[in-house]
PDB file of C-alpha atoms in Angstrom:
ATOM      1  CA  UNK A 263    -175.823 -16.319  24.907  1.00 68.00           C
ATOM      2  CA  UNK A 264    -172.947 -16.879  23.515  1.00 81.00           C
ATOM      3  CA  UNK A 265    -169.526 -15.770  24.428  1.00 85.00           C
ATOM      4  CA  UNK A 266    -169.088 -13.266  21.816  1.00 85.00           C
ATOM      5  CA  UNK A 267    -172.202 -11.550  22.860  1.00 83.00           C
ATOM      6  CA  UNK A 268    -171.638 -11.669  26.530  1.00 85.00           C
ATOM      7  CA  UNK A 269    -168.402  -9.841  25.585  1.00 87.00           C
ATOM      8  CA  UNK A 270    -169.926  -7.359  23.986  1.00 83.00           C
ATOM      9  CA  UNK A 271    -172.602  -6.559  26.567  1.00 84.00           C
ATOM     10  CA  UNK A 272    -170.045  -6.608  29.121  1.00 86.00           C
ATOM     11  CA  UNK A 273    -168.209  -3.732  27.215  1.00 80.00           C
ATOM     12  CA  UNK A 274    -171.224  -2.037  26.563  1.00 79.00           C
ATOM     13  CA  UNK A 275    -171.828  -1.890  30.078  1.00 80.00           C
ATOM     14  CA  UNK A 276    -168.739  -0.849  31.099  1.00 78.00           C
ATOM     15  CA  UNK A 277    -168.715   1.887  28.518  1.00 75.00           C
ATOM     16  CA  UNK A 278    -171.974   3.173  29.565  1.00 73.00           C
ATOM     17  CA  UNK A 279    -170.908   3.256  33.141  1.00 72.00           C
ATOM     18  CA  UNK A 280    -167.377   4.574  32.537  1.00 70.00           C
ATOM     19  CA  UNK A 281    -169.524   7.712  31.392  1.00 68.00           C
ATOM     20  CA  UNK A 282    -171.371   8.143  34.563  1.00 70.00           C
ATOM     21  CA  UNK A 283    -170.294  10.983  37.222  1.00 69.00           C
ATOM     22  CA  UNK A 284    -171.721  12.010  40.427  1.00 73.00           C
ATOM     23  CA  UNK A 285    -171.777  15.287  42.289  1.00 73.00           C
ATOM     24  CA  UNK A 286    -170.560  15.197  45.738  1.00 80.00           C
ATOM     25  CA  UNK A 287    -171.138  18.648  47.166  1.00 84.00           C
ATOM     26  CA  UNK A 288    -168.457  19.823  49.706  1.00 83.00           C
ATOM     27  CA  UNK A 289    -169.458  21.968  52.627  1.00 87.00           C
ATOM     28  CA  UNK A 290    -168.324  25.453  52.738  1.00 85.00           C
ATOM     29  CA  UNK A 291    -166.076  26.077  55.693  1.00 86.00           C
ATOM     30  CA  UNK A 292    -167.219  29.199  57.681  1.00 87.00           C
ATOM     31  CA  UNK A 293    -163.882  29.342  59.393  1.00 87.00           C
ATOM     32  CA  UNK A 294    -161.739  29.121  56.220  1.00 86.00           C
ATOM     33  CA  UNK A 295    -163.815  31.523  54.550  1.00 82.00           C
ATOM     34  CA  UNK A 296    -162.892  34.082  57.379  1.00 85.00           C
ATOM     35  CA  UNK A 297    -159.058  33.339  57.537  1.00 88.00           C
ATOM     36  CA  UNK A 298    -159.118  33.906  53.933  1.00 83.00           C
ATOM     37  CA  UNK A 299    -161.023  37.426  54.514  1.00 81.00           C
ATOM     38  CA  UNK A 300    -158.732  38.387  57.283  1.00 82.00           C
ATOM     39  CA  UNK A 301    -155.546  37.467  55.518  1.00 84.00           C
ATOM     40  CA  UNK A 302    -156.152  40.200  53.142  1.00 84.00           C
ATOM     41  CA  UNK A 303    -154.008  43.390  53.709  1.00 86.00           C
ATOM     42  CA  UNK A 304    -152.901  46.254  51.819  1.00 86.00           C
ATOM     43  CA  UNK A 305    -149.463  45.411  52.173  1.00 87.00           C
ATOM     44  CA  UNK A 306    -149.833  42.331  49.887  1.00 87.00           C
ATOM     45  CA  UNK A 307    -147.326  42.200  47.393  1.00 89.00           C
ATOM     46  CA  UNK A 308    -149.841  41.601  44.127  1.00 88.00           C
ATOM     47  CA  UNK A 309    -152.145  44.374  45.258  1.00 89.00           C
ATOM     48  CA  UNK A 310    -149.175  46.666  45.209  1.00 88.00           C
ATOM     49  CA  UNK A 311    -148.334  45.361  41.958  1.00 88.00           C
ATOM     50  CA  UNK A 312    -151.777  45.854  40.687  1.00 87.00           C
ATOM     51  CA  UNK A 313    -151.934  49.322  42.101  1.00 88.00           C
ATOM     52  CA  UNK A 314    -148.672  50.426  40.549  1.00 86.00           C
ATOM     53  CA  UNK A 315    -149.712  48.980  37.282  1.00 87.00           C
ATOM     54  CA  UNK A 316    -153.320  50.628  37.057  1.00 86.00           C
ATOM     55  CA  UNK A 317    -151.472  54.346  38.101  1.00 83.00           C
ATOM     56  CA  UNK A 318    -148.823  53.887  35.470  1.00 81.00           C
ATOM     57  CA  UNK A 319    -151.863  53.214  32.659  1.00 75.00           C
ATOM     58  CA  UNK A 320    -153.221  56.432  34.207  1.00 72.00           C
ATOM     59  CA  UNK A 321    -149.939  58.552  33.790  1.00 68.00           C
ATOM     60  CA  UNK A 322    -148.965  58.660  37.364  1.00 67.00           C
ATOM     61  CA  UNK A 323    -145.123  57.201  37.604  1.00 58.00           C
ATOM     62  CA  UNK A 324    -144.853  56.141  41.251  1.00 64.00           C
ATOM     63  CA  UNK A 325    -147.636  55.081  43.285  1.00 53.00           C
ATOM     64  CA  UNK A 326    -148.177  57.739  46.091  1.00 56.00           C
ATOM     65  CA  UNK A 327    -146.861  56.841  49.752  1.00 59.00           C
ATOM     66  CA  UNK A 328    -150.105  57.356  51.503  1.00 72.00           C
ATOM     67  CA  UNK A 329    -153.458  55.811  50.742  1.00 85.00           C
ATOM     68  CA  UNK A 330    -155.943  58.067  49.122  1.00 88.00           C
ATOM     69  CA  UNK A 331    -159.372  57.649  47.306  1.00 90.00           C
ATOM     70  CA  UNK A 332    -157.885  56.529  43.954  1.00 87.00           C
ATOM     71  CA  UNK A 333    -155.545  53.807  45.640  1.00 88.00           C
ATOM     72  CA  UNK A 334    -158.576  52.379  48.028  1.00 90.00           C
ATOM     73  CA  UNK A 335    -160.856  52.294  45.081  1.00 92.00           C
ATOM     74  CA  UNK A 336    -158.197  50.066  43.283  1.00 91.00           C
ATOM     75  CA  UNK A 337    -157.838  47.785  46.680  1.00 91.00           C
ATOM     76  CA  UNK A 338    -161.590  47.650  46.804  1.00 91.00           C
ATOM     77  CA  UNK A 339    -161.578  46.378  42.958  1.00 92.00           C
ATOM     78  CA  UNK A 340    -158.870  44.260  43.314  1.00 91.00           C
ATOM     79  CA  UNK A 341    -160.491  42.504  46.632  1.00 90.00           C
ATOM     80  CA  UNK A 342    -163.960  42.724  44.990  1.00 91.00           C
ATOM     81  CA  UNK A 343    -165.334  39.031  44.723  1.00 88.00           C
ATOM     82  CA  UNK A 344    -166.915  39.793  41.179  1.00 93.00           C
ATOM     83  CA  UNK A 345    -163.493  39.949  39.957  1.00 89.00           C
ATOM     84  CA  UNK A 346    -162.491  36.564  40.730  1.00 87.00           C
ATOM     85  CA  UNK A 347    -165.559  35.340  39.177  1.00 93.00           C
ATOM     86  CA  UNK A 348    -165.286  37.201  35.866  1.00 94.00           C
ATOM     87  CA  UNK A 349    -161.509  35.752  36.057  1.00 92.00           C
ATOM     88  CA  UNK A 350    -162.963  32.068  36.473  1.00 93.00           C
ATOM     89  CA  UNK A 351    -165.613  32.657  33.559  1.00 96.00           C
ATOM     90  CA  UNK A 352    -162.837  34.297  31.402  1.00 96.00           C
ATOM     91  CA  UNK A 353    -160.732  30.919  32.179  1.00 95.00           C
ATOM     92  CA  UNK A 354    -163.611  28.936  31.114  1.00 94.00           C
ATOM     93  CA  UNK A 355    -164.407  30.975  28.052  1.00 96.00           C
ATOM     94  CA  UNK A 356    -160.327  30.248  26.788  1.00 96.00           C
ATOM     95  CA  UNK A 357    -160.808  26.221  27.688  1.00 94.00           C
ATOM     96  CA  UNK A 358    -163.771  26.643  25.310  1.00 93.00           C
ATOM     97  CA  UNK A 359    -162.056  27.998  22.792  1.00 94.00           C
ATOM     98  CA  UNK A 360    -158.831  25.616  22.994  1.00 93.00           C
ATOM     99  CA  UNK A 361    -161.728  22.939  22.949  1.00 90.00           C
ATOM    100  CA  UNK A 362    -163.479  24.291  19.665  1.00 91.00           C
ATOM    101  CA  UNK A 363    -160.183  24.410  17.766  1.00 91.00           C
ATOM    102  CA  UNK A 364    -159.491  20.749  17.976  1.00 88.00           C
ATOM    103  CA  UNK A 365    -160.623  18.189  15.494  1.00 86.00           C
ATOM    104  CA  UNK A 366    -163.688  16.227  15.696  1.00 79.00           C
ATOM    105  CA  UNK A 367    -162.849  12.672  17.089  1.00 75.00           C
ATOM    106  CA  UNK A 368    -162.980  10.275  14.652  1.00 73.00           C
ATOM    107  CA  UNK A 369    -165.761   7.662  14.135  1.00 71.00           C
ATOM    108  CA  UNK A 370    -166.090   4.488  13.014  1.00 68.00           C
ATOM    109  CA  UNK A 371    -169.574   3.253  11.947  1.00 64.00           C
ATOM    110  CA  UNK A 372    -170.589  -0.485  10.546  1.00 61.00           C
ATOM    111  CA  UNK A 373    -173.962  -0.342   8.639  1.00 58.00           C
ATOM    112  CA  UNK A 374    -175.558  -3.417   7.611  1.00 55.00           C
ATOM    113  CA  UNK A 375    -177.425  -3.102   4.094  1.00 51.00           C
ATOM    114  CA  UNK A 376    -180.148  -5.221   3.754  1.00 54.00           C
ATOM    115  CA  UNK A 377    -182.296  -5.353   0.469  1.00 51.00           C
ATOM    116  CA  UNK A 378    -181.009  -4.146  -3.043  1.00 50.00           C
ATOM    117  CA  UNK A 379    -178.840  -2.023  -4.251  1.00 51.00           C
ATOM    118  CA  UNK A 380    -179.735   1.027  -6.364  1.00 57.00           C
ATOM    119  CA  UNK A 381    -177.536  -0.519  -9.095  1.00 63.00           C
ATOM    120  CA  UNK A 382    -177.985  -4.480  -9.533  1.00 64.00           C
ATOM    121  CA  UNK A 383    -174.895  -5.952  -8.410  1.00 63.00           C
ATOM    122  CA  UNK A 384    -173.028  -3.091  -6.813  1.00 65.00           C
ATOM    123  CA  UNK A 385    -172.961  -4.173  -3.296  1.00 61.00           C
ATOM    124  CA  UNK A 386    -172.887  -7.999  -2.670  1.00 64.00           C
ATOM    125  CA  UNK A 387    -175.443  -9.655  -0.432  1.00 61.00           C
ATOM    126  CA  UNK A 388    -174.530  -9.372   3.333  1.00 61.00           C
ATOM    127  CA  UNK A 389    -171.633  -7.029   2.323  1.00 61.00           C
ATOM    128  CA  UNK A 390    -171.127  -4.673   5.356  1.00 54.00           C
ATOM    129  CA  UNK A 391    -170.454  -1.015   4.229  1.00 56.00           C
ATOM    130  CA  UNK A 392    -168.045   0.642   6.636  1.00 55.00           C
ATOM    131  CA  UNK A 393    -167.300   4.505   6.958  1.00 53.00           C
ATOM    132  CA  UNK A 394    -164.486   5.817   8.718  1.00 55.00           C
ATOM    133  CA  UNK A 395    -163.881   9.276   9.244  1.00 54.00           C
ATOM    134  CA  UNK A 396    -164.943  12.692  11.630  1.00 57.00           C
ATOM    135  CA  UNK A 397    -168.548  13.073  12.696  1.00 55.00           C
ATOM    136  CA  UNK A 398    -169.918  16.249  11.366  1.00 54.00           C
TER     137      UNK A 398
END
């Protein structure tokens, strides 16, 4: 095997292996989950801002000083796990939109042409047609 073929083979194998990824699941720690759940309080500054913003949207200028059904409902919505999942899905969709707006990567393809051309003499014997451009 020639040195060129060995180099091409090594580069090809390296390129294929570079695309490989493996998944290593991480264990979920019940202690850290319990700690994060215990740290949730009604005095959280972001919760207070969320409640103030929601009450302002409903026509109430200031949040009431006591916790009533509407403010406790807003707190339950704020801490609901499906809301965090929805935020993660939204961020993923926004990233997908950004990716979709990017122009495609250019590609280079080299094609050897064997045989006769449609027009005699149009392509010299042994010529390699080369195209450079985006893949569609």
